[in-house]
Amino acid sequence: VESLAEVQAAGGWVDITRKDIPEGNLFSGWSSRSPDWATVDKGRRLDHVWATPDIAAAGHGSRVLRDVRGWEQPSDHAPVFASFDL
């Protein structure tokens, strides 16, 4: 986590998803071995949407599609989206 924060700071990257969703967990990955992953909700934030400062203000509508993790043959990552009005 510290290394990721260093990369973000060094590049001046803006975390669009956190800007849009300031509170709570932003997990996008959960153990594939945990059948009760949604109840336990112990995941990791594996996927990010970052932008450079010049376009960060245009970013909005971020979301993590948690429901995908509940599919019959899910990936261990849930899609993370953001929209940009450029």
CSV table of N, CA and C in Angstrom, one decimal:
chain,number,residue,atom,x,y,z
A,1,VAL,N,0.8,-1.2,0.0
A,1,VAL,CA,0.0,0.0,0.0
A,1,VAL,C,0.9,1.2,0.0
A,2,GLU,N,1.9,1.2,0.8
A,2,GLU,CA,2.8,2.4,0.8
A,2,GLU,C,3.5,2.6,-0.5
A,3,SER,N,3.9,1.6,-1.2
A,3,SER,CA,4.5,1.8,-2.5
A,3,SER,C,3.5,2.3,-3.5
A,4,LEU,N,2.3,1.8,-3.5
A,4,LEU,CA,1.3,2.3,-4.4
A,4,LEU,C,1.0,3.8,-4.1
A,5,ALA,N,1.0,4.2,-2.9
A,5,ALA,CA,0.8,5.6,-2.5
A,5,ALA,C,1.9,6.5,-3.0
A,6,GLU,N,3.1,5.9,-2.9
A,6,GLU,CA,4.3,6.6,-3.4
A,6,GLU,C,4.2,6.8,-4.9
A,7,VAL,N,3.8,5.8,-5.7
A,7,VAL,CA,3.7,6.0,-7.1
A,7,VAL,C,2.6,7.0,-7.4
A,8,GLN,N,1.5,7.0,-6.7
A,8,GLN,CA,0.4,7.9,-6.9
A,8,GLN,C,0.9,9.3,-6.7
A,9,ALA,N,1.6,9.5,-5.6
A,9,ALA,CA,2.1,10.9,-5.2
A,9,ALA,C,3.1,11.4,-6.2
A,10,ALA,N,4.0,10.5,-6.6
A,10,ALA,CA,5.1,10.8,-7.5
A,10,ALA,C,4.6,11.3,-8.9
A,11,GLY,N,3.5,10.6,-9.3
A,11,GLY,CA,2.9,11.0,-10.6
A,11,GLY,C,1.9,12.0,-10.6
A,12,GLY,N,1.5,12.5,-9.3
A,12,GLY,CA,0.5,13.4,-9.2
A,12,GLY,C,-0.9,12.9,-9.6
A,13,TRP,N,-1.1,11.6,-9.5
A,13,TRP,CA,-2.3,10.9,-9.9
A,13,TRP,C,-3.4,11.2,-8.9
A,14,VAL,N,-4.6,11.4,-9.4
A,14,VAL,CA,-5.8,11.6,-8.6
A,14,VAL,C,-6.6,10.3,-8.6
A,15,ASP,N,-7.0,9.8,-7.5
A,15,ASP,CA,-7.8,8.6,-7.3
A,15,ASP,C,-9.3,8.9,-7.6
A,16,ILE,N,-9.7,8.7,-8.8
A,16,ILE,CA,-11.1,9.1,-9.2
A,16,ILE,C,-12.1,8.4,-8.4
A,17,THR,N,-11.9,7.1,-8.2
A,17,THR,CA,-12.9,6.3,-7.5
A,17,THR,C,-13.1,6.8,-6.1
A,18,ARG,N,-12.0,7.1,-5.4
A,18,ARG,CA,-12.1,7.5,-4.1
A,18,ARG,C,-12.6,9.0,-4.0
A,19,LYS,N,-12.4,9.7,-5.0
A,19,LYS,CA,-13.0,11.1,-5.1
A,19,LYS,C,-14.5,11.0,-5.2
A,20,ASP,N,-15.0,10.0,-6.0
A,20,ASP,CA,-16.4,9.8,-6.2
A,20,ASP,C,-17.1,9.1,-5.0
A,21,ILE,N,-16.3,8.2,-4.3
A,21,ILE,CA,-16.8,7.4,-3.2
A,21,ILE,C,-15.9,7.6,-2.0
A,22,PRO,N,-16.0,8.7,-1.3
A,22,PRO,CA,-15.1,9.1,-0.3
A,22,PRO,C,-15.1,8.2,0.9
A,23,GLU,N,-16.1,7.5,1.2
A,23,GLU,CA,-16.2,6.7,2.5
A,23,GLU,C,-16.3,5.3,2.2
A,24,GLY,N,-15.9,4.4,3.1
A,24,GLY,CA,-16.1,3.0,3.0
A,24,GLY,C,-15.0,2.3,2.2
A,25,ASN,N,-15.2,1.0,2.2
A,25,ASN,CA,-14.2,0.1,1.5
A,25,ASN,C,-14.5,0.2,0.0
A,26,LEU,N,-13.4,0.1,-0.8
A,26,LEU,CA,-13.6,0.1,-2.2
A,26,LEU,C,-13.0,-1.3,-2.8
A,27,PHE,N,-13.4,-2.3,-2.1
A,27,PHE,CA,-12.8,-3.6,-2.5
A,27,PHE,C,-13.3,-4.0,-4.0
A,28,SER,N,-12.3,-4.5,-4.7
A,28,SER,CA,-12.7,-5.0,-6.0
A,28,SER,C,-12.2,-6.5,-6.2
A,29,GLY,N,-11.7,-7.1,-5.1
A,29,GLY,CA,-11.3,-8.5,-5.2
A,29,GLY,C,-11.6,-9.1,-3.9
A,30,TRP,N,-12.1,-10.4,-3.9
A,30,TRP,CA,-12.4,-11.2,-2.8
A,30,TRP,C,-11.9,-12.6,-3.0
A,31,SER,N,-11.6,-13.3,-2.0
A,31,SER,CA,-11.1,-14.7,-2.1
A,31,SER,C,-12.1,-15.5,-2.9
A,32,SER,N,-11.5,-16.3,-3.8
A,32,SER,CA,-12.4,-17.2,-4.5
A,32,SER,C,-12.8,-18.4,-3.7
A,33,ARG,N,-12.1,-18.6,-2.5
A,33,ARG,CA,-12.4,-19.7,-1.7
A,33,ARG,C,-13.5,-19.4,-0.6
A,34,SER,N,-13.9,-18.2,-0.6
A,34,SER,CA,-14.9,-17.8,0.4
A,34,SER,C,-16.3,-17.7,-0.1
A,35,PRO,N,-17.1,-18.7,0.2
A,35,PRO,CA,-18.5,-18.7,-0.3
A,35,PRO,C,-19.3,-17.6,0.3
A,36,ASP,N,-19.0,-17.1,1.4
A,36,ASP,CA,-19.7,-16.0,2.1
A,36,ASP,C,-19.0,-14.7,2.0
A,37,TRP,N,-18.3,-14.5,0.8
A,37,TRP,CA,-17.5,-13.3,0.6
A,37,TRP,C,-18.3,-12.0,0.8
A,38,ALA,N,-19.6,-11.9,0.4
A,38,ALA,CA,-20.3,-10.7,0.5
A,38,ALA,C,-20.7,-10.4,2.0
A,39,THR,N,-21.0,-11.4,2.8
A,39,THR,CA,-21.3,-11.2,4.2
A,39,THR,C,-20.1,-10.8,5.0
A,40,VAL,N,-19.0,-11.5,4.8
A,40,VAL,CA,-17.8,-11.3,5.5
A,40,VAL,C,-17.2,-9.9,5.1
A,41,ASP,N,-17.2,-9.7,3.8
A,41,ASP,CA,-16.7,-8.5,3.1
A,41,ASP,C,-15.3,-8.2,3.5
A,42,LYS,N,-14.4,-9.2,3.4
A,42,LYS,CA,-13.0,-9.0,3.6
A,42,LYS,C,-12.3,-9.1,2.3
A,43,GLY,N,-12.1,-8.0,1.6
A,43,GLY,CA,-11.5,-8.1,0.3
A,43,GLY,C,-10.3,-7.2,0.2
A,44,ARG,N,-9.9,-6.9,-1.0
A,44,ARG,CA,-8.8,-6.0,-1.3
A,44,ARG,C,-9.2,-5.1,-2.4
A,45,ARG,N,-8.6,-4.0,-2.3
A,45,ARG,CA,-8.7,-3.0,-3.4
A,45,ARG,C,-7.6,-3.3,-4.4
A,46,LEU,N,-8.0,-4.0,-5.4
A,46,LEU,CA,-7.0,-4.5,-6.4
A,46,LEU,C,-7.0,-3.6,-7.7
A,47,ASP,N,-8.1,-2.9,-7.9
A,47,ASP,CA,-8.3,-2.2,-9.2
A,47,ASP,C,-8.6,-0.7,-8.9
A,48,HIS,N,-8.0,0.1,-9.7
A,48,HIS,CA,-8.1,1.6,-9.4
A,48,HIS,C,-8.4,2.3,-10.7
A,49,VAL,N,-9.0,3.5,-10.6
A,49,VAL,CA,-9.1,4.4,-11.7
A,49,VAL,C,-8.4,5.7,-11.3
A,50,TRP,N,-7.3,6.0,-11.9
A,50,TRP,CA,-6.5,7.2,-11.6
A,50,TRP,C,-6.5,8.1,-12.8
A,51,ALA,N,-6.3,9.4,-12.6
A,51,ALA,CA,-6.3,10.3,-13.7
A,51,ALA,C,-5.2,11.4,-13.3
A,52,THR,N,-4.7,12.0,-14.4
A,52,THR,CA,-3.8,13.1,-14.1
A,52,THR,C,-4.7,14.3,-13.7
A,53,PRO,N,-4.1,15.3,-13.0
A,53,PRO,CA,-4.8,16.4,-12.5
A,53,PRO,C,-5.6,17.2,-13.5
A,54,ASP,N,-5.1,17.3,-14.7
A,54,ASP,CA,-5.7,18.1,-15.8
A,54,ASP,C,-7.0,17.5,-16.2
A,55,ILE,N,-7.3,16.2,-16.1
A,55,ILE,CA,-8.6,15.6,-16.4
A,55,ILE,C,-9.4,15.1,-15.2
A,56,ALA,N,-8.8,15.1,-14.1
A,56,ALA,CA,-9.5,14.6,-12.9
A,56,ALA,C,-10.8,15.2,-12.6
A,57,ALA,N,-11.0,16.5,-12.8
A,57,ALA,CA,-12.2,17.1,-12.6
A,57,ALA,C,-13.3,16.6,-13.5
A,58,ALA,N,-12.9,16.1,-14.6
A,58,ALA,CA,-13.9,15.5,-15.6
A,58,ALA,C,-14.4,14.1,-15.2
A,59,GLY,N,-13.7,13.5,-14.3
A,59,GLY,CA,-14.1,12.2,-13.9
A,59,GLY,C,-15.3,12.1,-12.9
A,60,HIS,N,-16.2,11.2,-13.1
A,60,HIS,CA,-17.3,11.1,-12.2
A,60,HIS,C,-18.0,9.7,-12.4
A,61,GLY,N,-18.9,9.4,-11.6
A,61,GLY,CA,-19.7,8.2,-11.7
A,61,GLY,C,-19.0,6.9,-11.5
A,62,SER,N,-18.0,6.9,-10.7
A,62,SER,CA,-17.3,5.7,-10.4
A,62,SER,C,-18.1,4.7,-9.7
A,63,ARG,N,-17.9,3.4,-10.0
A,63,ARG,CA,-18.6,2.3,-9.3
A,63,ARG,C,-17.8,1.0,-9.4
A,64,VAL,N,-18.0,0.2,-8.4
A,64,VAL,CA,-17.4,-1.2,-8.4
A,64,VAL,C,-18.6,-2.1,-8.6
A,65,LEU,N,-18.6,-2.9,-9.6
A,65,LEU,CA,-19.7,-3.9,-9.9
A,65,LEU,C,-19.5,-5.1,-9.0
A,66,ARG,N,-19.9,-5.0,-7.7
A,66,ARG,CA,-19.7,-6.1,-6.8
A,66,ARG,C,-20.6,-7.3,-7.2
A,67,ASP,N,-21.7,-7.1,-7.8
A,67,ASP,CA,-22.6,-8.2,-8.2
A,67,ASP,C,-21.9,-9.3,-9.1
A,68,VAL,N,-21.0,-8.8,-9.9
A,68,VAL,CA,-20.2,-9.7,-10.8
A,68,VAL,C,-19.5,-10.8,-10.0
A,69,ARG,N,-19.1,-10.5,-8.8
A,69,ARG,CA,-18.4,-11.5,-8.0
A,69,ARG,C,-19.3,-12.6,-7.6
A,70,GLY,N,-20.6,-12.4,-7.6
A,70,GLY,CA,-21.6,-13.4,-7.3
A,70,GLY,C,-22.0,-14.3,-8.4
A,71,TRP,N,-21.5,-14.1,-9.6
A,71,TRP,CA,-21.9,-14.9,-10.8
A,71,TRP,C,-21.4,-16.3,-10.6
A,72,GLU,N,-21.9,-17.2,-11.4
A,72,GLU,CA,-21.6,-18.6,-11.3
A,72,GLU,C,-20.1,-18.9,-11.4
A,73,GLN,N,-19.5,-18.3,-12.4
A,73,GLN,CA,-18.1,-18.5,-12.6
A,73,GLN,C,-17.4,-17.1,-12.6
A,74,PRO,N,-17.3,-16.5,-11.5
A,74,PRO,CA,-16.8,-15.1,-11.4
A,74,PRO,C,-15.3,-15.0,-11.5
A,75,SER,N,-14.8,-13.9,-11.9
A,75,SER,CA,-13.4,-13.5,-11.8
A,75,SER,C,-13.1,-13.2,-10.3
A,76,ASP,N,-11.9,-13.2,-9.9
A,76,ASP,CA,-11.6,-12.7,-8.6
A,76,ASP,C,-11.5,-11.2,-8.5
A,77,HIS,N,-11.7,-10.5,-9.6
A,77,HIS,CA,-11.8,-9.1,-9.6
A,77,HIS,C,-13.2,-8.6,-10.1
A,78,ALA,N,-13.7,-7.6,-9.4
A,78,ALA,CA,-15.0,-7.0,-9.9
A,78,ALA,C,-14.6,-5.8,-10.8
A,79,PRO,N,-15.3,-5.6,-11.8
A,79,PRO,CA,-15.0,-4.4,-12.7
A,79,PRO,C,-15.2,-3.1,-11.9
A,80,VAL,N,-14.3,-2.2,-12.2
A,80,VAL,CA,-14.3,-0.8,-11.7
A,80,VAL,C,-14.4,0.2,-12.8
A,81,PHE,N,-15.4,1.0,-12.8
A,81,PHE,CA,-15.7,2.0,-13.9
A,81,PHE,C,-15.7,3.4,-13.4
A,82,ALA,N,-15.4,4.3,-14.3
A,82,ALA,CA,-15.6,5.8,-14.1
A,82,ALA,C,-15.9,6.4,-15.4
A,83,SER,N,-16.6,7.5,-15.5
A,83,SER,CA,-16.9,8.2,-16.7
A,83,SER,C,-16.1,9.5,-16.7
A,84,PHE,N,-15.7,9.9,-17.9
A,84,PHE,CA,-15.0,11.2,-18.0
A,84,PHE,C,-15.7,12.0,-19.1
A,85,ASP,N,-16.0,13.2,-18.8
A,85,ASP,CA,-16.6,14.2,-19.8
A,85,ASP,C,-15.4,15.0,-20.3
A,86,LEU,N,-14.9,14.6,-21.5
A,86,LEU,CA,-13.7,15.3,-22.0
A,86,LEU,C,-14.1,16.1,-23.2
